[in-house]
Protein backbone atom coordinates (compact mmCIF):
# COMPACT_ATOMS: atom_id res chain seq x y z
CA UNK A 1 0.00 0.00 0.00
CA UNK A 2 2.82 2.44 0.75
CA UNK A 3 5.03 1.85 -2.19
CA UNK A 4 2.59 3.06 -4.88
CA UNK A 5 2.03 6.38 -2.92
CA UNK A 6 5.79 7.06 -2.52
CA UNK A 7 6.38 6.38 -6.13
CA UNK A 8 3.63 8.82 -7.06
CA UNK A 9 5.17 11.65 -4.92
CA UNK A 10 8.58 11.14 -6.44
CA UNK A 11 7.05 11.33 -9.82
CA UNK A 12 5.33 14.69 -9.05
CA UNK A 13 8.60 16.19 -7.63
CA UNK A 14 10.54 15.18 -10.66
CA UNK A 15 7.93 16.79 -12.89
CA UNK A 16 8.25 20.11 -10.97
CA UNK A 17 12.06 20.11 -11.25
CA UNK A 18 11.87 19.46 -14.92
CA UNK A 19 9.38 22.33 -15.40
CA UNK A 20 11.62 24.78 -13.54
CA UNK A 21 14.68 23.72 -15.43
CA UNK A 22 12.83 24.10 -18.69
CA UNK A 23 11.58 27.73 -17.86
CA UNK A 24 14.27 29.52 -15.75
CA UNK A 25 13.70 32.93 -17.39
CA UNK A 26 10.06 33.01 -16.35
CA UNK A 27 11.04 32.61 -12.69
CA UNK A 28 13.57 35.44 -12.85
CA UNK A 29 11.08 37.72 -14.50
CA UNK A 30 8.64 37.09 -11.66
CA UNK A 31 11.24 37.93 -9.06
CA UNK A 32 12.08 41.15 -10.90
CA UNK A 33 8.40 42.07 -10.99
CA UNK A 34 8.16 41.56 -7.24
CA UNK A 35 11.21 43.79 -6.65
CA UNK A 36 9.77 46.42 -8.97
CA UNK A 37 6.51 46.36 -7.07
CA UNK A 38 8.32 46.80 -3.76
CA UNK A 39 10.42 49.64 -5.08
CA UNK A 40 7.36 51.30 -6.52
CA UNK A 41 5.73 51.17 -3.10
CA UNK A 42 8.78 52.54 -1.21
CA UNK A 43 9.42 55.45 -3.60
CA UNK A 44 6.44 57.61 -2.59
CA UNK A 45 7.44 57.26 1.08
CA UNK A 46 10.91 58.61 0.35
CA UNK A 47 9.41 61.55 -1.54
CA UNK A 48 7.13 62.38 1.39
CA UNK A 49 10.10 62.14 3.76
CA UNK A 50 12.04 64.79 1.84
CA UNK A 51 9.11 67.22 1.52
CA UNK A 52 7.90 67.02 5.17
CA UNK A 53 11.15 68.39 6.78
CA UNK A 54 11.07 71.39 4.46
CA UNK A 55 7.54 72.24 5.60
CA UNK A 56 8.53 71.82 9.23
CA UNK A 57 11.57 74.05 8.68
CA UNK A 58 9.47 76.85 7.17
CA UNK A 59 7.00 76.78 10.07
CA UNK A 60 9.81 76.82 12.63
CA UNK A 61 11.45 79.76 10.87
CA UNK A 62 8.21 81.74 10.92
CA UNK A 63 7.75 80.99 14.60
CA UNK A 64 11.29 82.15 15.37
CA UNK A 65 10.82 85.37 13.42
CA UNK A 66 7.52 86.04 15.15
CA UNK A 67 9.11 85.41 18.56
CA UNK A 68 11.96 87.80 17.81
CA UNK A 69 9.47 90.51 16.77
CA UNK A 70 7.49 90.01 19.96
CA UNK A 71 10.68 90.17 21.98
CA UNK A 72 11.65 93.49 20.42
CA UNK A 73 8.15 94.84 21.00
CA UNK A 74 8.29 93.97 24.68
CA UNK A 75 11.77 95.43 24.98
CA UNK A 76 10.39 98.65 23.49
CA UNK A 77 7.53 98.59 25.99
CA UNK A 78 10.02 98.09 28.81
CA UNK A 79 11.99 101.13 27.62
CA UNK A 80 8.79 103.19 27.54
CA UNK A 81 7.92 102.02 31.06
CA UNK A 82 11.38 103.02 32.34
CA UNK A 83 10.96 106.44 30.75
CA UNK A 84 7.55 106.82 32.40
CA UNK A 85 9.05 105.99 35.78
CA UNK A 86 11.74 108.63 35.32
CA UNK A 87 9.22 111.21 34.11
CA UNK A 88 6.83 110.50 37.00
CA UNK A 89 9.55 110.93 39.61
CA UNK A 90 10.77 114.13 37.92
CA UNK A 91 7.25 115.61 37.82
CA UNK A 92 6.69 114.73 41.47
CA UNK A 93 9.90 116.47 42.53
CA UNK A 94 9.05 119.50 40.40
CA UNK A 95 5.59 119.80 41.96
CA UNK A 96 7.09 119.57 45.42
CA UNK A 97 9.41 122.47 44.63
CA UNK A 98 6.69 124.63 43.02
CA UNK A 99 3.33 124.45 44.86
CA UNK A 100 0.24 125.87 43.22
CA UNK A 101 -1.52 128.90 44.67
CA UNK A 102 -5.12 128.20 45.66
CA UNK A 103 -7.62 131.03 46.13
CA UNK A 104 -10.95 130.50 47.89
CA UNK A 105 -13.68 132.91 48.95
CA UNK A 106 -15.83 132.82 52.07
CA UNK A 107 -18.97 134.90 52.27
CA UNK A 108 -19.78 136.68 55.54
CA UNK A 109 -22.54 139.03 56.66
CA UNK A 110 -20.54 140.65 59.48
CA UNK A 111 -16.83 141.34 59.54
CA UNK A 112 -14.74 141.59 62.65
CA UNK A 113 -14.49 145.36 62.97
CA UNK A 114 -11.03 146.43 61.75
CA UNK A 115 -8.88 148.96 63.49
CA UNK A 116 -8.01 152.21 61.70
CA UNK A 117 -4.99 153.96 63.15
CA UNK A 118 -4.63 157.60 62.09
CA UNK A 119 -1.47 159.65 62.49
CA UNK A 120 -2.96 163.14 62.26
CA UNK A 121 0.03 165.11 63.46
CA UNK A 122 -1.28 168.64 64.07
CA UNK A 123 -4.69 167.84 62.55
CA UNK A 124 -7.75 167.43 64.79
CA UNK A 125 -10.65 165.04 64.50
CA UNK A 126 -13.86 167.07 64.10
CA UNK A 127 -16.48 164.37 63.57
CA UNK A 128 -16.86 160.62 63.12
CA UNK A 129 -20.14 158.91 62.27
CA UNK A 130 -21.46 155.55 61.05
CA UNK A 131 -23.81 155.62 58.06
CA UNK A 132 -25.54 152.88 56.06
CA UNK A 133 -26.42 152.06 52.47
CA UNK A 134 -23.75 154.33 51.01
CA UNK A 135 -25.65 157.42 52.09
CA UNK A 136 -23.81 160.39 53.60
CA UNK A 137 -26.02 163.35 54.59
CA UNK A 138 -24.93 166.88 53.63
CA UNK A 139 -22.31 168.49 55.82
CA UNK A 140 -23.47 170.85 58.53
CA UNK A 141 -21.01 173.56 59.56
CA UNK A 142 -17.93 172.01 57.87
CA UNK A 143 -14.75 172.89 59.69
CA UNK A 144 -16.58 173.05 63.04
CA UNK A 145 -16.46 170.31 65.70
CA UNK A 146 -19.29 167.81 65.37
CA UNK A 147 -20.46 164.55 66.87
CA UNK A 148 -17.97 161.74 67.43
CA UNK A 149 -20.07 158.59 67.44
CA UNK A 150 -17.20 156.18 66.79
CA UNK A 151 -15.24 154.19 69.33
CA UNK A 152 -11.79 155.74 69.49
CA UNK A 153 -8.59 155.18 71.45
CA UNK A 154 -5.55 157.44 71.64
CA UNK A 155 -2.11 155.94 72.19
CA UNK A 156 1.54 156.93 72.15
CA UNK A 157 4.29 154.47 71.36
CA UNK A 158 7.86 154.38 70.14
CA UNK A 159 8.57 154.16 66.44
CA UNK A 160 9.43 150.47 65.78
CA UNK A 161 11.98 151.36 63.13
CA UNK A 162 13.97 154.05 64.95
CA UNK A 163 13.16 153.23 68.62
CA UNK A 164 13.70 156.93 69.39
CA UNK A 165 10.77 158.90 67.93
CA UNK A 166 7.47 158.92 69.80
CA UNK A 167 4.39 158.50 67.63
CA UNK A 168 0.85 159.57 68.39
CA UNK A 169 -1.97 157.46 66.95
CA UNK A 170 -5.74 157.79 66.99
CA UNK A 171 -7.29 154.33 66.66
CA UNK A 172 -10.90 154.18 65.40
CA UNK A 173 -13.22 151.20 65.15
CA UNK A 174 -14.07 150.43 61.52
CA UNK A 175 -17.33 149.24 59.90
CA UNK A 176 -18.74 145.71 60.41
CA UNK A 177 -22.08 145.20 58.67
CA UNK A 178 -21.34 144.57 55.01
CA UNK A 179 -24.93 143.62 54.13
CA UNK A 180 -26.22 147.03 55.16
CA UNK A 181 -23.21 148.72 53.52
CA UNK A 182 -22.07 150.27 56.76
CA UNK A 183 -19.47 153.01 56.40
CA UNK A 184 -17.47 155.29 58.68
CA UNK A 185 -17.20 158.96 57.74
CA UNK A 186 -14.49 161.06 59.42
CA UNK A 187 -13.63 164.76 59.17
CA UNK A 188 -10.27 166.23 60.19
CA UNK A 189 -9.21 169.84 60.43
CA UNK A 190 -5.71 171.26 60.09
CA UNK A 191 -5.51 174.89 61.19
CA UNK A 192 -2.33 175.73 59.34
CA UNK A 193 0.82 174.16 57.96
CA UNK A 194 4.13 175.29 56.65
CA UNK A 195 4.34 172.37 54.22
CA UNK A 196 3.59 172.48 50.53
CA UNK A 197 1.42 169.36 50.66
CA UNK A 198 -0.81 168.20 53.46
CA UNK A 199 -1.85 164.60 54.09
CA UNK A 200 -2.74 162.29 56.96
CA UNK A 201 -1.30 158.79 57.28
CA UNK A 202 -3.45 155.85 58.31
CA UNK A 203 -2.96 152.17 58.99
CA UNK A 204 -5.43 149.27 58.84
CA UNK A 205 -5.20 146.17 61.01
CA UNK A 206 -7.48 143.17 61.24
CA UNK A 207 -9.26 143.46 64.62
CA UNK A 208 -10.09 146.48 66.74
CA UNK A 209 -11.27 144.16 69.54
CA UNK A 210 -7.85 142.52 69.77
CA UNK A 211 -6.34 145.98 70.22
CA UNK A 212 -8.80 146.81 73.01
CA UNK A 213 -8.16 143.49 74.78
CA UNK A 214 -4.39 143.71 74.45
CA UNK A 215 -2.65 144.51 77.75
CA UNK A 216 0.32 146.01 75.90
CA UNK A 217 -1.31 148.34 73.40
CA UNK A 218 1.95 150.10 72.57
CA UNK A 219 3.61 146.81 71.64
CA UNK A 220 0.51 145.80 69.70
CA UNK A 221 0.71 148.99 67.62
CA UNK A 222 4.43 148.52 67.03
CA UNK A 223 3.77 145.01 65.72
CA UNK A 224 0.98 146.29 63.48
CA UNK A 225 3.14 149.04 62.04
CA UNK A 226 5.89 146.50 61.35
CA UNK A 227 3.48 144.09 59.65
CA UNK A 228 1.05 146.29 57.70
CA UNK A 229 1.47 149.01 55.11
CA UNK A 230 0.35 152.58 55.64
CA UNK A 231 -1.51 154.90 53.23
CA UNK A 232 -2.34 158.60 52.96
CA UNK A 233 -5.33 160.78 52.15
CA UNK A 234 -4.99 164.41 51.15
CA UNK A 235 -6.66 167.58 52.38
CA UNK A 236 -9.32 169.33 50.34
CA UNK A 237 -10.73 166.02 49.04
CA UNK A 238 -13.14 163.34 50.11
CA UNK A 239 -11.30 160.03 49.90
CA UNK A 240 -13.53 156.96 49.71
CA UNK A 241 -11.74 153.76 50.72
CA UNK A 242 -13.28 150.37 49.90
CA UNK A 243 -11.58 147.56 51.79
CA UNK A 244 -11.28 143.84 51.11
CA UNK A 245 -9.69 141.26 53.38
CA UNK A 246 -7.12 138.71 52.21
CA UNK A 247 -5.94 135.89 54.47
CA UNK A 248 -2.80 133.99 53.55
CA UNK A 249 -1.92 130.61 55.07
CA UNK A 250 1.79 130.01 55.38
CA UNK A 251 3.55 126.65 55.09
CA UNK A 252 4.16 126.48 58.85
CA UNK A 253 0.43 126.91 59.57
CA UNK A 254 0.49 130.60 60.46
CA UNK A 255 -2.16 132.89 59.00
CA UNK A 256 -1.44 136.46 57.93
CA UNK A 257 -4.00 139.12 57.13
CA UNK A 258 -3.68 141.77 54.46
CA UNK A 259 -5.98 144.58 53.34
CA UNK A 260 -6.58 145.50 49.74
CA UNK A 261 -8.00 148.91 48.99
CA UNK A 262 -9.75 150.68 46.18
CA UNK A 263 -9.84 154.45 46.62
CA UNK A 264 -11.75 157.15 44.84
CA UNK A 265 -11.06 160.84 45.39
CA UNK A 266 -13.63 163.63 45.02
CA UNK A 267 -12.80 167.32 45.24
CA UNK A 268 -14.34 169.18 48.15
CA UNK A 269 -15.99 172.48 47.23
CA UNK A 270 -15.37 174.84 50.12
CA UNK A 271 -18.46 177.06 50.44
CA UNK A 272 -17.35 178.93 53.50
CA UNK A 273 -17.71 182.66 53.06
CA UNK A 274 -14.28 183.79 54.13
CA UNK A 275 -11.12 182.37 52.55
CA UNK A 276 -9.17 180.42 55.07
CA UNK A 277 -5.70 178.96 55.27
CA UNK A 278 -6.83 175.83 57.09
CA UNK A 279 -7.36 172.41 55.49
CA UNK A 280 -10.29 170.04 55.78
CA UNK A 281 -9.81 166.27 55.36
CA UNK A 282 -12.68 163.89 54.60
CA UNK A 283 -12.32 160.13 54.48
CA UNK A 284 -14.83 157.27 54.20
CA UNK A 285 -14.16 153.60 55.00
CA UNK A 286 -16.41 150.83 53.70
CA UNK A 287 -16.19 147.12 52.91
CA UNK A 288 -16.05 146.38 49.21
CA UNK A 289 -17.87 143.02 49.26
CA UNK A 290 -18.87 140.26 51.71
CA UNK A 291 -16.16 137.84 50.57
CA UNK A 292 -13.01 137.04 52.53
CA UNK A 293 -10.28 135.85 50.19
CA UNK A 294 -8.10 132.98 51.44
CA UNK A 295 -4.83 132.25 49.68
CA UNK A 296 -2.75 129.16 50.35
CA UNK A 297 -0.11 127.12 48.57
CA UNK A 298 -1.20 123.61 47.63
CA UNK A 299 1.15 120.82 46.61
CA UNK A 300 -0.62 119.09 43.73
CA UNK A 301 1.79 116.14 43.79
CA UNK A 302 -0.08 113.25 45.40
CA UNK A 303 2.34 110.59 46.67
CA UNK A 304 -0.34 107.89 46.61
CA UNK A 305 -1.06 108.47 42.93
CA UNK A 306 2.65 108.31 42.18
CA UNK A 307 3.05 105.08 44.19
CA UNK A 308 0.10 103.48 42.39
CA UNK A 309 1.50 104.52 39.01
CA UNK A 310 4.96 103.20 39.86
CA UNK A 311 3.50 99.90 41.06
CA UNK A 312 1.64 99.50 37.78
CA UNK A 313 4.75 100.34 35.77
CA UNK A 314 6.95 97.93 37.74
CA UNK A 315 4.32 95.20 37.41
CA UNK A 316 4.32 95.74 33.65
CA UNK A 317 8.13 95.59 33.67
CA UNK A 318 8.15 92.29 35.54
CA UNK A 319 5.51 90.83 33.25
CA UNK A 320 7.44 91.94 30.19
CA UNK A 321 10.67 90.51 31.59
CA UNK A 322 8.92 87.22 32.39
CA UNK A 323 7.46 87.04 28.89
CA UNK A 324 10.85 87.82 27.35
CA UNK A 325 12.47 85.08 29.43
CA UNK A 326 9.82 82.56 28.41
CA UNK A 327 10.15 83.61 24.76
CA UNK A 328 13.91 83.09 24.84
CA UNK A 329 13.48 79.68 26.46
CA UNK A 330 10.87 78.73 23.90
CA UNK A 331 13.14 79.83 21.04
CA UNK A 332 16.03 77.79 22.45
CA UNK A 333 13.75 74.78 22.80
CA UNK A 334 12.48 75.12 19.24
CA UNK A 335 16.05 75.48 18.00
CA UNK A 336 17.17 72.34 19.82
CA UNK A 337 14.19 70.42 18.48
CA UNK A 338 14.95 71.59 14.96
CA UNK A 339 18.60 70.51 15.24
CA UNK A 340 17.51 67.13 16.62
CA UNK A 341 15.21 66.59 13.68
CA UNK A 342 17.95 67.56 11.26
CA UNK A 343 20.27 64.99 12.85
CA UNK A 344 17.57 62.34 12.63
CA UNK A 345 17.02 63.09 8.94
CA UNK A 346 20.73 62.98 8.22
CA UNK A 347 21.06 59.67 10.05
CA UNK A 348 18.14 58.25 8.12
CA UNK A 349 19.66 59.40 4.82
CA UNK A 350 23.05 57.93 5.74
Coordinates of C-alpha atoms in Angstrom, one line a residue:
X1 CA 0.0 0.0 0.0
X2 CA 2.8 2.4 0.8
X3 CA 5.0 1.8 -2.2
X4 CA 2.6 3.1 -4.9
X5 CA 2.0 6.4 -2.9
X6 CA 5.8 7.1 -2.5
X7 CA 6.4 6.4 -6.1
X8 CA 3.6 8.8 -7.1
X9 CA 5.2 11.7 -4.9
X10 CA 8.6 11.1 -6.4
X11 CA 7.0 11.3 -9.8
X12 CA 5.3 14.7 -9.1
X13 CA 8.6 16.2 -7.6
X14 CA 10.5 15.2 -10.7
X15 CA 7.9 16.8 -12.9
X16 CA 8.2 20.1 -11.0
X17 CA 12.1 20.1 -11.2
X18 CA 11.9 19.5 -14.9
X19 CA 9.4 22.3 -15.4
X20 CA 11.6 24.8 -13.5
X21 CA 14.7 23.7 -15.4
X22 CA 12.8 24.1 -18.7
X23 CA 11.6 27.7 -17.9
X24 CA 14.3 29.5 -15.7
X25 CA 13.7 32.9 -17.4
X26 CA 10.1 33.0 -16.3
X27 CA 11.0 32.6 -12.7
X28 CA 13.6 35.4 -12.8
X29 CA 11.1 37.7 -14.5
X30 CA 8.6 37.1 -11.7
X31 CA 11.2 37.9 -9.1
X32 CA 12.1 41.1 -10.9
X33 CA 8.4 42.1 -11.0
X34 CA 8.2 41.6 -7.2
X35 CA 11.2 43.8 -6.7
X36 CA 9.8 46.4 -9.0
X37 CA 6.5 46.4 -7.1
X38 CA 8.3 46.8 -3.8
X39 CA 10.4 49.6 -5.1
X40 CA 7.4 51.3 -6.5
X41 CA 5.7 51.2 -3.1
X42 CA 8.8 52.5 -1.2
X43 CA 9.4 55.5 -3.6
X44 CA 6.4 57.6 -2.6
X45 CA 7.4 57.3 1.1
X46 CA 10.9 58.6 0.4
X47 CA 9.4 61.6 -1.5
X48 CA 7.1 62.4 1.4
X49 CA 10.1 62.1 3.8
X50 CA 12.0 64.8 1.8
X51 CA 9.1 67.2 1.5
X52 CA 7.9 67.0 5.2
X53 CA 11.2 68.4 6.8
X54 CA 11.1 71.4 4.5
X55 CA 7.5 72.2 5.6
X56 CA 8.5 71.8 9.2
X57 CA 11.6 74.1 8.7
X58 CA 9.5 76.8 7.2
X59 CA 7.0 76.8 10.1
X60 CA 9.8 76.8 12.6
X61 CA 11.5 79.8 10.9
X62 CA 8.2 81.7 10.9
X63 CA 7.7 81.0 14.6
X64 CA 11.3 82.2 15.4
X65 CA 10.8 85.4 13.4
X66 CA 7.5 86.0 15.2
X67 CA 9.1 85.4 18.6
X68 CA 12.0 87.8 17.8
X69 CA 9.5 90.5 16.8
X70 CA 7.5 90.0 20.0
X71 CA 10.7 90.2 22.0
X72 CA 11.7 93.5 20.4
X73 CA 8.1 94.8 21.0
X74 CA 8.3 94.0 24.7
X75 CA 11.8 95.4 25.0
X76 CA 10.4 98.6 23.5
X77 CA 7.5 98.6 26.0
X78 CA 10.0 98.1 28.8
X79 CA 12.0 101.1 27.6
X80 CA 8.8 103.2 27.5
X81 CA 7.9 102.0 31.1
X82 CA 11.4 103.0 32.3
X83 CA 11.0 106.4 30.7
X84 CA 7.5 106.8 32.4
X85 CA 9.1 106.0 35.8
X86 CA 11.7 108.6 35.3
X87 CA 9.2 111.2 34.1
X88 CA 6.8 110.5 37.0
X89 CA 9.5 110.9 39.6
X90 CA 10.8 114.1 37.9
X91 CA 7.2 115.6 37.8
X92 CA 6.7 114.7 41.5
X93 CA 9.9 116.5 42.5
X94 CA 9.0 119.5 40.4
X95 CA 5.6 119.8 42.0
X96 CA 7.1 119.6 45.4
X97 CA 9.4 122.5 44.6
X98 CA 6.7 124.6 43.0
X99 CA 3.3 124.4 44.9
X100 CA 0.2 125.9 43.2
X101 CA -1.5 128.9 44.7
X102 CA -5.1 128.2 45.7
X103 CA -7.6 131.0 46.1
X104 CA -10.9 130.5 47.9
X105 CA -13.7 132.9 49.0
X106 CA -15.8 132.8 52.1
X107 CA -19.0 134.9 52.3
X108 CA -19.8 136.7 55.5
X109 CA -22.5 139.0 56.7
X110 CA -20.5 140.6 59.5
X111 CA -16.8 141.3 59.5
X112 CA -14.7 141.6 62.6
X113 CA -14.5 145.4 63.0
X114 CA -11.0 146.4 61.7
X115 CA -8.9 149.0 63.5
X116 CA -8.0 152.2 61.7
X117 CA -5.0 154.0 63.2
X118 CA -4.6 157.6 62.1
X119 CA -1.5 159.7 62.5
X120 CA -3.0 163.1 62.3
X121 CA 0.0 165.1 63.5
X122 CA -1.3 168.6 64.1
X123 CA -4.7 167.8 62.6
X124 CA -7.7 167.4 64.8
X125 CA -10.7 165.0 64.5
X126 CA -13.9 167.1 64.1
X127 CA -16.5 164.4 63.6
X128 CA -16.9 160.6 63.1
X129 CA -20.1 158.9 62.3
X130 CA -21.5 155.5 61.0
X131 CA -23.8 155.6 58.1
X132 CA -25.5 152.9 56.1
X133 CA -26.4 152.1 52.5
X134 CA -23.8 154.3 51.0
X135 CA -25.7 157.4 52.1
X136 CA -23.8 160.4 53.6
X137 CA -26.0 163.4 54.6
X138 CA -24.9 166.9 53.6
X139 CA -22.3 168.5 55.8
X140 CA -23.5 170.8 58.5
X141 CA -21.0 173.6 59.6
X142 CA -17.9 172.0 57.9
X143 CA -14.8 172.9 59.7
X144 CA -16.6 173.0 63.0
X145 CA -16.5 170.3 65.7
X146 CA -19.3 167.8 65.4
X147 CA -20.5 164.6 66.9
X148 CA -18.0 161.7 67.4
X149 CA -20.1 158.6 67.4
X150 CA -17.2 156.2 66.8
X151 CA -15.2 154.2 69.3
X152 CA -11.8 155.7 69.5
X153 CA -8.6 155.2 71.5
X154 CA -5.6 157.4 71.6
X155 CA -2.1 155.9 72.2
X156 CA 1.5 156.9 72.2
X157 CA 4.3 154.5 71.4
X158 CA 7.9 154.4 70.1
X159 CA 8.6 154.2 66.4
X160 CA 9.4 150.5 65.8
X161 CA 12.0 151.4 63.1
X162 CA 14.0 154.0 64.9
X163 CA 13.2 153.2 68.6
X164 CA 13.7 156.9 69.4
X165 CA 10.8 158.9 67.9
X166 CA 7.5 158.9 69.8
X167 CA 4.4 158.5 67.6
X168 CA 0.9 159.6 68.4
X169 CA -2.0 157.5 66.9
X170 CA -5.7 157.8 67.0
X171 CA -7.3 154.3 66.7
X172 CA -10.9 154.2 65.4
X173 CA -13.2 151.2 65.2
X174 CA -14.1 150.4 61.5
X175 CA -17.3 149.2 59.9
X176 CA -18.7 145.7 60.4
X177 CA -22.1 145.2 58.7
X178 CA -21.3 144.6 55.0
X179 CA -24.9 143.6 54.1
X180 CA -26.2 147.0 55.2
X181 CA -23.2 148.7 53.5
X182 CA -22.1 150.3 56.8
X183 CA -19.5 153.0 56.4
X184 CA -17.5 155.3 58.7
X185 CA -17.2 159.0 57.7
X186 CA -14.5 161.1 59.4
X187 CA -13.6 164.8 59.2
X188 CA -10.3 166.2 60.2
X189 CA -9.2 169.8 60.4
X190 CA -5.7 171.3 60.1
X191 CA -5.5 174.9 61.2
X192 CA -2.3 175.7 59.3
X193 CA 0.8 174.2 58.0
X194 CA 4.1 175.3 56.7
X195 CA 4.3 172.4 54.2
X196 CA 3.6 172.5 50.5
X197 CA 1.4 169.4 50.7
X198 CA -0.8 168.2 53.5
X199 CA -1.9 164.6 54.1
X200 CA -2.7 162.3 57.0
X201 CA -1.3 158.8 57.3
X202 CA -3.5 155.8 58.3
X203 CA -3.0 152.2 59.0
X204 CA -5.4 149.3 58.8
X205 CA -5.2 146.2 61.0
X206 CA -7.5 143.2 61.2
X207 CA -9.3 143.5 64.6
X208 CA -10.1 146.5 66.7
X209 CA -11.3 144.2 69.5
X210 CA -7.9 142.5 69.8
X211 CA -6.3 146.0 70.2
X212 CA -8.8 146.8 73.0
X213 CA -8.2 143.5 74.8
X214 CA -4.4 143.7 74.4
X215 CA -2.7 144.5 77.8
X216 CA 0.3 146.0 75.9
X217 CA -1.3 148.3 73.4
X218 CA 2.0 150.1 72.6
X219 CA 3.6 146.8 71.6
X220 CA 0.5 145.8 69.7
X221 CA 0.7 149.0 67.6
X222 CA 4.4 148.5 67.0
X223 CA 3.8 145.0 65.7
X224 CA 1.0 146.3 63.5
X225 CA 3.1 149.0 62.0
X226 CA 5.9 146.5 61.4
X227 CA 3.5 144.1 59.6
X228 CA 1.0 146.3 57.7
X229 CA 1.5 149.0 55.1
X230 CA 0.4 152.6 55.6
X231 CA -1.5 154.9 53.2
X232 CA -2.3 158.6 53.0
X233 CA -5.3 160.8 52.1
X234 CA -5.0 164.4 51.2
X235 CA -6.7 167.6 52.4
X236 CA -9.3 169.3 50.3
X237 CA -10.7 166.0 49.0
X238 CA -13.1 163.3 50.1
X239 CA -11.3 160.0 49.9
X240 CA -13.5 157.0 49.7
X241 CA -11.7 153.8 50.7
X242 CA -13.3 150.4 49.9
X243 CA -11.6 147.6 51.8
X244 CA -11.3 143.8 51.1
X245 CA -9.7 141.3 53.4
X246 CA -7.1 138.7 52.2
X247 CA -5.9 135.9 54.5
X248 CA -2.8 134.0 53.6
X249 CA -1.9 130.6 55.1
X250 CA 1.8 130.0 55.4
X251 CA 3.6 126.7 55.1
X252 CA 4.2 126.5 58.8
X253 CA 0.4 126.9 59.6
X254 CA 0.5 130.6 60.5
X255 CA -2.2 132.9 59.0
X256 CA -1.4 136.5 57.9
X257 CA -4.0 139.1 57.1
X258 CA -3.7 141.8 54.5
X259 CA -6.0 144.6 53.3
X260 CA -6.6 145.5 49.7
X261 CA -8.0 148.9 49.0
X262 CA -9.7 150.7 46.2
X263 CA -9.8 154.5 46.6
X264 CA -11.7 157.1 44.8
X265 CA -11.1 160.8 45.4
X266 CA -13.6 163.6 45.0
X267 CA -12.8 167.3 45.2
X268 CA -14.3 169.2 48.1
X269 CA -16.0 172.5 47.2
X270 CA -15.4 174.8 50.1
X271 CA -18.5 177.1 50.4
X272 CA -17.4 178.9 53.5
X273 CA -17.7 182.7 53.1
X274 CA -14.3 183.8 54.1
X275 CA -11.1 182.4 52.5
X276 CA -9.2 180.4 55.1
X277 CA -5.7 179.0 55.3
X278 CA -6.8 175.8 57.1
X279 CA -7.4 172.4 55.5
X280 CA -10.3 170.0 55.8
X281 CA -9.8 166.3 55.4
X282 CA -12.7 163.9 54.6
X283 CA -12.3 160.1 54.5
X284 CA -14.8 157.3 54.2
X285 CA -14.2 153.6 55.0
X286 CA -16.4 150.8 53.7
X287 CA -16.2 147.1 52.9
X288 CA -16.0 146.4 49.2
X289 CA -17.9 143.0 49.3
X290 CA -18.9 140.3 51.7
X291 CA -16.2 137.8 50.6
X292 CA -13.0 137.0 52.5
X293 CA -10.3 135.8 50.2
X294 CA -8.1 133.0 51.4
X295 CA -4.8 132.3 49.7
X296 CA -2.7 129.2 50.3
X297 CA -0.1 127.1 48.6
X298 CA -1.2 123.6 47.6
X299 CA 1.1 120.8 46.6
X300 CA -0.6 119.1 43.7
X301 CA 1.8 116.1 43.8
X302 CA -0.1 113.3 45.4
X303 CA 2.3 110.6 46.7
X304 CA -0.3 107.9 46.6
X305 CA -1.1 108.5 42.9
X306 CA 2.7 108.3 42.2
X307 CA 3.0 105.1 44.2
X308 CA 0.1 103.5 42.4
X309 CA 1.5 104.5 39.0
X310 CA 5.0 103.2 39.9
X311 CA 3.5 99.9 41.1
X312 CA 1.6 99.5 37.8
X313 CA 4.7 100.3 35.8
X314 CA 7.0 97.9 37.7
X315 CA 4.3 95.2 37.4
X316 CA 4.3 95.7 33.6
X317 CA 8.1 95.6 33.7
X318 CA 8.2 92.3 35.5
X319 CA 5.5 90.8 33.3
X320 CA 7.4 91.9 30.2
X321 CA 10.7 90.5 31.6
X322 CA 8.9 87.2 32.4
X323 CA 7.5 87.0 28.9
X324 CA 10.9 87.8 27.3
X325 CA 12.5 85.1 29.4
X326 CA 9.8 82.6 28.4
X327 CA 10.1 83.6 24.8
X328 CA 13.9 83.1 24.8
X329 CA 13.5 79.7 26.5
X330 CA 10.9 78.7 23.9
X331 CA 13.1 79.8 21.0
X332 CA 16.0 77.8 22.4
X333 CA 13.8 74.8 22.8
X334 CA 12.5 75.1 19.2
X335 CA 16.1 75.5 18.0
X336 CA 17.2 72.3 19.8
X337 CA 14.2 70.4 18.5
X338 CA 15.0 71.6 15.0
X339 CA 18.6 70.5 15.2
X340 CA 17.5 67.1 16.6
X341 CA 15.2 66.6 13.7
X342 CA 18.0 67.6 11.3
X343 CA 20.3 65.0 12.8
X344 CA 17.6 62.3 12.6
X345 CA 17.0 63.1 8.9
X346 CA 20.7 63.0 8.2
X347 CA 21.1 59.7 10.1
X348 CA 18.1 58.2 8.1
X349 CA 19.7 59.4 4.8
X350 CA 23.1 57.9 5.7

